[in-house]
Coordinates of C-alpha atoms in Angstrom, one line a residue:
M29 CA 0.0 0.0 0.0
N30 CA 1.2 3.5 -0.8
L31 CA 2.2 5.2 2.5
D32 CA 1.7 8.6 1.0
L33 CA -1.9 7.7 0.1
L34 CA -2.5 6.5 3.7
I35 CA -1.2 9.7 5.2
E36 CA -3.2 11.8 2.7
N37 CA -6.3 9.9 3.7
I38 CA -5.7 10.2 7.5
T39 CA -5.1 13.9 7.2
N40 CA -8.3 14.5 5.3
P41 CA -10.3 17.1 7.3
A42 CA -13.5 15.1 7.3
L43 CA -11.6 12.1 8.9
L44 CA -9.9 14.3 11.4
F45 CA -13.2 15.6 12.5
F46 CA -14.3 11.9 13.1
L47 CA -11.2 11.4 15.3
L48 CA -12.0 14.6 17.1
G49 CA -15.5 13.2 18.0
I50 CA -13.8 10.1 19.5
I51 CA -11.4 12.2 21.4
A52 CA -14.2 14.4 22.8
V53 CA -15.9 11.3 24.3
Y54 CA -12.7 10.2 26.0
L55 CA -12.1 13.7 27.3
K56 CA -15.7 13.6 28.7
S57 CA -16.5 16.8 26.8
D58 CA -20.1 18.0 26.4
L59 CA -19.5 18.4 22.7
E60 CA -22.5 16.9 20.7
I61 CA -24.4 17.4 17.5
P62 CA -28.2 17.7 18.2
S63 CA -30.0 14.6 16.9
N64 CA -32.3 16.6 14.6
T65 CA -29.3 18.3 13.1
S66 CA -27.5 15.0 12.6
K67 CA -30.5 13.5 10.9
F68 CA -30.9 16.5 8.6
I69 CA -27.2 16.3 7.6
S70 CA -27.5 12.6 6.9
L71 CA -30.5 13.2 4.7
Y72 CA -28.7 16.0 2.9
L73 CA -25.7 13.8 2.1
L74 CA -27.9 11.0 0.8
F75 CA -29.9 13.5 -1.3
A76 CA -26.8 15.1 -2.7
I77 CA -25.1 11.8 -3.7
G78 CA -28.4 10.4 -5.2
F79 CA -29.1 13.6 -7.2
K80 CA -25.5 13.9 -8.6
G81 CA -25.6 10.1 -9.4
G82 CA -28.9 10.6 -11.3
Q83 CA -27.4 13.5 -13.3
E84 CA -24.4 11.4 -14.3
L85 CA -26.7 8.5 -15.2
A86 CA -28.8 10.9 -17.4
H87 CA -25.7 11.8 -19.4
S88 CA -24.4 8.2 -19.9
H89 CA -25.5 5.6 -22.4
F90 CA -27.3 2.4 -21.1
T91 CA -25.0 -0.6 -21.7
M92 CA -24.7 -4.2 -20.6
D93 CA -22.0 -3.0 -18.2
I94 CA -24.7 -1.3 -16.1
V95 CA -26.7 -4.6 -16.0
W96 CA -23.6 -6.6 -15.0
C97 CA -22.7 -4.1 -12.3
V98 CA -26.2 -4.4 -10.8
V99 CA -26.1 -8.2 -10.9
F100 CA -22.6 -8.2 -9.4
G101 CA -23.7 -5.9 -6.6
I102 CA -26.7 -8.1 -5.7
L103 CA -24.6 -11.3 -5.8
I104 CA -22.1 -9.7 -3.4
S105 CA -25.0 -8.8 -1.0
I106 CA -26.3 -12.4 -1.1
A107 CA -22.9 -14.2 -0.9
I108 CA -21.5 -12.3 2.1
P109 CA -24.3 -13.0 4.6
I110 CA -24.3 -16.7 3.6
Y111 CA -20.6 -17.4 4.2
T112 CA -20.3 -15.2 7.2
F113 CA -23.3 -16.8 8.9
F114 CA -21.5 -20.2 9.0
I115 CA -18.5 -18.5 10.7
L116 CA -20.7 -16.6 13.2
K117 CA -23.1 -19.4 14.2
Y118 CA -20.3 -21.2 16.1
N119 CA -19.7 -18.1 18.3
F120 CA -23.1 -16.5 18.6
S121 CA -26.7 -17.5 18.9
I122 CA -28.5 -18.2 15.6
E123 CA -30.4 -15.0 15.9
N124 CA -27.3 -12.9 16.5
A125 CA -25.3 -14.7 13.8
G126 CA -28.0 -14.0 11.2
A127 CA -28.3 -10.3 12.3
I128 CA -24.5 -9.8 12.1
A129 CA -24.3 -11.6 8.8
A130 CA -27.1 -9.4 7.4
A131 CA -25.3 -6.2 8.6
Y132 CA -22.0 -7.2 6.9
G133 CA -23.8 -8.3 3.7
S134 CA -25.7 -5.0 3.6
V135 CA -24.1 -1.7 3.0
S136 CA -23.3 1.5 4.8
A137 CA -24.5 4.7 3.0
V138 CA -22.3 6.8 5.3
T139 CA -19.2 4.7 4.3
F140 CA -20.2 5.2 0.6
V141 CA -20.5 8.9 1.1
T142 CA -17.0 9.0 2.7
A143 CA -15.7 6.9 -0.2
V144 CA -17.0 9.5 -2.6
S145 CA -14.9 12.1 -0.8
F146 CA -11.9 9.8 -1.0
L147 CA -12.3 9.5 -4.8
E148 CA -12.6 13.3 -5.1
M149 CA -9.3 13.6 -3.3
Q150 CA -7.8 11.4 -6.0
S151 CA -9.6 13.3 -8.8
I152 CA -11.4 10.1 -9.8
T153 CA -15.0 9.9 -10.9
F154 CA -17.4 7.0 -10.8
S155 CA -20.5 6.1 -12.8
G156 CA -24.0 7.4 -11.7
H157 CA -25.4 3.9 -11.8
M158 CA -23.2 2.9 -8.8
V159 CA -25.6 4.9 -6.6
A160 CA -28.4 2.6 -7.7
V161 CA -26.2 -0.5 -7.2
M162 CA -25.6 0.7 -3.6
A163 CA -29.3 1.2 -2.9
L164 CA -30.2 -2.3 -4.4
M165 CA -27.6 -4.0 -2.1
E166 CA -29.5 -3.1 1.1
A167 CA -32.4 -5.5 0.9
P168 CA -30.9 -8.8 -0.4
A169 CA -28.6 -9.2 2.6
I170 CA -31.4 -8.5 5.1
I171 CA -33.6 -11.1 3.4
V172 CA -30.8 -13.7 3.3
G173 CA -30.0 -13.0 7.0
V174 CA -33.7 -13.7 8.0
I175 CA -33.8 -16.8 5.8
M176 CA -30.6 -18.2 7.4
I177 CA -32.1 -17.7 10.9
Q178 CA -35.3 -19.4 9.9
L179 CA -33.4 -22.4 8.4
F180 CA -31.2 -23.0 11.3
D181 CA -33.4 -21.9 14.2
K182 CA -34.2 -25.3 15.8
N183 CA -36.7 -23.7 18.2
K184 CA -38.4 -21.9 15.3
T185 CA -38.7 -18.7 17.3
T186 CA -38.5 -16.6 14.2
T187 CA -41.6 -16.8 12.1
S188 CA -41.5 -13.4 10.4
K189 CA -43.0 -13.3 6.9
L190 CA -40.6 -12.0 4.3
G191 CA -43.1 -9.7 2.6
P192 CA -43.0 -7.0 5.4
I193 CA -39.3 -7.4 5.6
I194 CA -38.8 -6.8 1.9
K195 CA -41.2 -3.8 2.0
H196 CA -39.4 -2.3 5.0
S197 CA -36.0 -2.8 3.2
F198 CA -37.1 -0.7 0.3
T199 CA -39.1 1.9 2.2
N200 CA -36.4 2.5 4.7
G201 CA -35.8 6.2 4.8
S202 CA -32.2 6.2 3.6
V203 CA -32.9 3.8 0.7
L204 CA -36.1 5.6 -0.4
L205 CA -34.3 9.0 -0.3
I206 CA -31.3 7.9 -2.3
I207 CA -33.4 6.0 -4.9
G208 CA -35.8 8.9 -5.2
S209 CA -33.0 11.5 -5.5
L210 CA -31.4 9.3 -8.2
L211 CA -34.6 9.3 -10.2
I212 CA -35.1 13.1 -9.7
G213 CA -31.5 13.8 -10.8
F214 CA -32.0 11.6 -13.8
L215 CA -35.2 13.4 -14.8
A216 CA -34.1 16.9 -14.0
S217 CA -33.0 19.3 -16.8
D218 CA -29.4 20.6 -16.9
K219 CA -30.7 24.1 -16.2
G220 CA -32.7 22.9 -13.2
A221 CA -29.8 21.0 -11.8
L222 CA -27.4 23.9 -12.2
G223 CA -29.8 26.0 -10.1
I224 CA -29.3 23.9 -7.0
K225 CA -25.6 23.0 -7.7
P226 CA -24.4 25.2 -4.8
F227 CA -26.5 23.1 -2.5
T228 CA -25.7 19.7 -4.0
T229 CA -22.0 20.2 -4.6
D230 CA -20.3 23.3 -3.0
I231 CA -21.2 22.7 0.6
F232 CA -21.1 18.9 0.5
K233 CA -17.6 18.4 2.1
G234 CA -18.4 20.8 4.9
F235 CA -21.6 18.9 5.9
L236 CA -19.6 15.6 5.6
A237 CA -17.1 16.9 8.1
I238 CA -19.7 17.8 10.6
F239 CA -21.5 14.5 10.1
L240 CA -18.3 12.5 10.7
L241 CA -17.7 14.5 13.8
D242 CA -21.1 13.3 15.0
M243 CA -20.2 9.7 13.9
G244 CA -17.0 9.9 15.9
I245 CA -18.9 10.9 19.1
V246 CA -21.4 8.1 18.6
S247 CA -18.6 5.6 17.9
G248 CA -16.6 6.7 20.9
K249 CA -19.5 6.1 23.2
K250 CA -19.9 2.5 22.0
L251 CA -16.2 1.5 22.0
G252 CA -15.9 0.9 25.7
D253 CA -18.7 -1.6 26.1
F254 CA -17.8 -3.3 22.8
F255 CA -14.2 -4.1 23.8
K256 CA -15.7 -6.1 26.7
S257 CA -17.5 -8.5 24.3
G258 CA -14.3 -10.4 23.5
W259 CA -11.6 -10.8 20.8
F260 CA -13.7 -12.7 18.3
S261 CA -16.1 -9.8 17.7
I262 CA -13.2 -7.3 17.2
A263 CA -11.3 -9.7 14.9
F264 CA -14.4 -10.4 12.8
A265 CA -15.2 -6.6 12.5
I266 CA -11.8 -6.0 11.1
L267 CA -10.7 -9.1 9.2
I268 CA -14.0 -9.9 7.4
P269 CA -14.5 -6.4 5.9
L270 CA -10.8 -6.4 4.9
L271 CA -11.2 -9.8 3.2
N272 CA -14.4 -8.8 1.4
G273 CA -13.0 -5.4 0.3
C274 CA -9.7 -6.9 -1.0
F275 CA -11.3 -9.7 -2.8
I276 CA -13.9 -7.5 -4.5
A277 CA -11.3 -4.9 -5.3
Y278 CA -9.6 -7.5 -7.4
A279 CA -12.6 -9.5 -8.7
S280 CA -14.6 -6.4 -9.8
Q281 CA -12.4 -6.1 -12.9
L282 CA -14.6 -9.0 -14.2
V283 CA -17.5 -6.6 -14.6
T284 CA -15.9 -3.2 -15.0
Q285 CA -12.5 -1.7 -15.7
D286 CA -13.4 1.7 -14.3
V287 CA -11.3 2.5 -11.3
G288 CA -13.9 4.6 -9.5
N289 CA -16.6 1.9 -10.0
R290 CA -14.3 -0.9 -8.8
F291 CA -13.4 1.2 -5.7
V292 CA -17.1 1.7 -4.9
F293 CA -17.7 -2.0 -5.2
A294 CA -14.8 -2.7 -2.8
I295 CA -16.0 -0.3 -0.2
L296 CA -19.6 -1.5 -0.4
A297 CA -18.5 -5.1 0.1
A298 CA -16.3 -4.1 3.0
S299 CA -18.9 -1.9 4.7
A300 CA -21.5 -2.9 7.3
S301 CA -25.0 -1.5 7.8
Y302 CA -25.8 0.1 11.1
I303 CA -29.0 1.9 10.0
A304 CA -31.2 -0.3 7.8
V305 CA -30.3 -3.7 9.3
P306 CA -30.9 -2.8 13.0
A307 CA -34.3 -1.3 12.0
A308 CA -35.2 -4.4 10.0
M309 CA -34.0 -6.9 12.6
K310 CA -36.0 -5.1 15.3
I311 CA -39.1 -6.2 13.3
A312 CA -37.9 -9.6 12.0
V313 CA -35.7 -11.0 14.8
P314 CA -36.4 -9.2 18.1
K315 CA -34.2 -11.7 19.9
A316 CA -31.1 -10.5 18.0
N317 CA -29.1 -8.2 20.3
P318 CA -28.3 -4.8 18.6
G319 CA -25.7 -4.3 21.4
I320 CA -23.5 -6.7 19.5
F321 CA -23.8 -6.1 15.8
L322 CA -24.4 -2.3 16.0
P323 CA -21.0 -1.5 17.7
M324 CA -19.2 -4.0 15.5
A325 CA -20.4 -2.1 12.4
L326 CA -20.2 1.4 13.7
A327 CA -17.4 1.5 16.2
I328 CA -14.9 -0.9 14.5
T329 CA -15.6 -1.6 10.9
F330 CA -16.6 2.0 9.9
P331 CA -13.4 3.6 11.4
F332 CA -11.2 0.9 9.9
N333 CA -12.6 1.3 6.4
I334 CA -12.4 5.1 6.3
T335 CA -8.8 5.1 7.7
F336 CA -6.9 2.0 6.5
G337 CA -9.4 0.2 4.3
M338 CA -9.9 2.7 1.5
P339 CA -6.2 3.2 0.7
I340 CA -5.7 -0.6 0.8
Y341 CA -8.6 -1.3 -1.6
Y342 CA -7.5 1.5 -3.9
S343 CA -3.9 0.2 -4.0
I344 CA -5.2 -3.2 -5.1
I345 CA -7.3 -1.7 -7.8
V346 CA -4.7 0.5 -9.4
G347 CA -2.1 -2.4 -9.1
S348 CA -4.3 -5.0 -10.9

């Protein structure tokens, strides 16, 4: 891995604000971002990414590459929860194994947003259809996680019907917003899009920095309790995303040669959901403990990916 690339990533202002949030927690500071403000910023980031992706998609020609990218993304979100479930079920209950597997098969929209900032630092673009690929990778992993629990739950305590779970996966606020913004960006005229460019582009990095500050505070609060859960959870939360990201960084050349698209695939495969999956599992598998899979995804995997993971995946892509 290029050491200069790692240093450049770590000194990114947005990432430094994330570290400031963690430091604030350990200093017992009263620094915090109001919950309503944090929610607004997260909605703004998803809106901006979706809209810009729709604009890029409107100016690109539909090809089989787009179809293969969508298929590849869905296959990733199906394969990861299946293989990770069989690793997890020997160390956790069936319910928790399925929930963790679903989280790591699904994707993190916030990690995706941070990855976009990383690509901008490298002056690399990615195709608009990758925003749609990200949105479509949310639901399959959740469905597979629930199915695995139902198949291996000897006591049959999970009887949730898949219909409501599928509906919830696609009507989840973050998924609905990014798909809706993608469609609006696709349909909007160039003149109309130019009118809101200051909002969708110019202030994006500033809002991202504030949002990562909030993520740092949230992560810092969860780290203490999580470290008490044992070495396996920590090792899994680092090694599995690293394995997934490195493998997909290399294998993605089978469906696209675009460096930006391949990087997005890698970071999506390496990310873990801590928004959509906890909400879905609360409905489908109430016995699953969010105190396990939520800190794994947010307090360990997310920081690892945005500090060390992204430079590693990028190095693999440009070297292959």
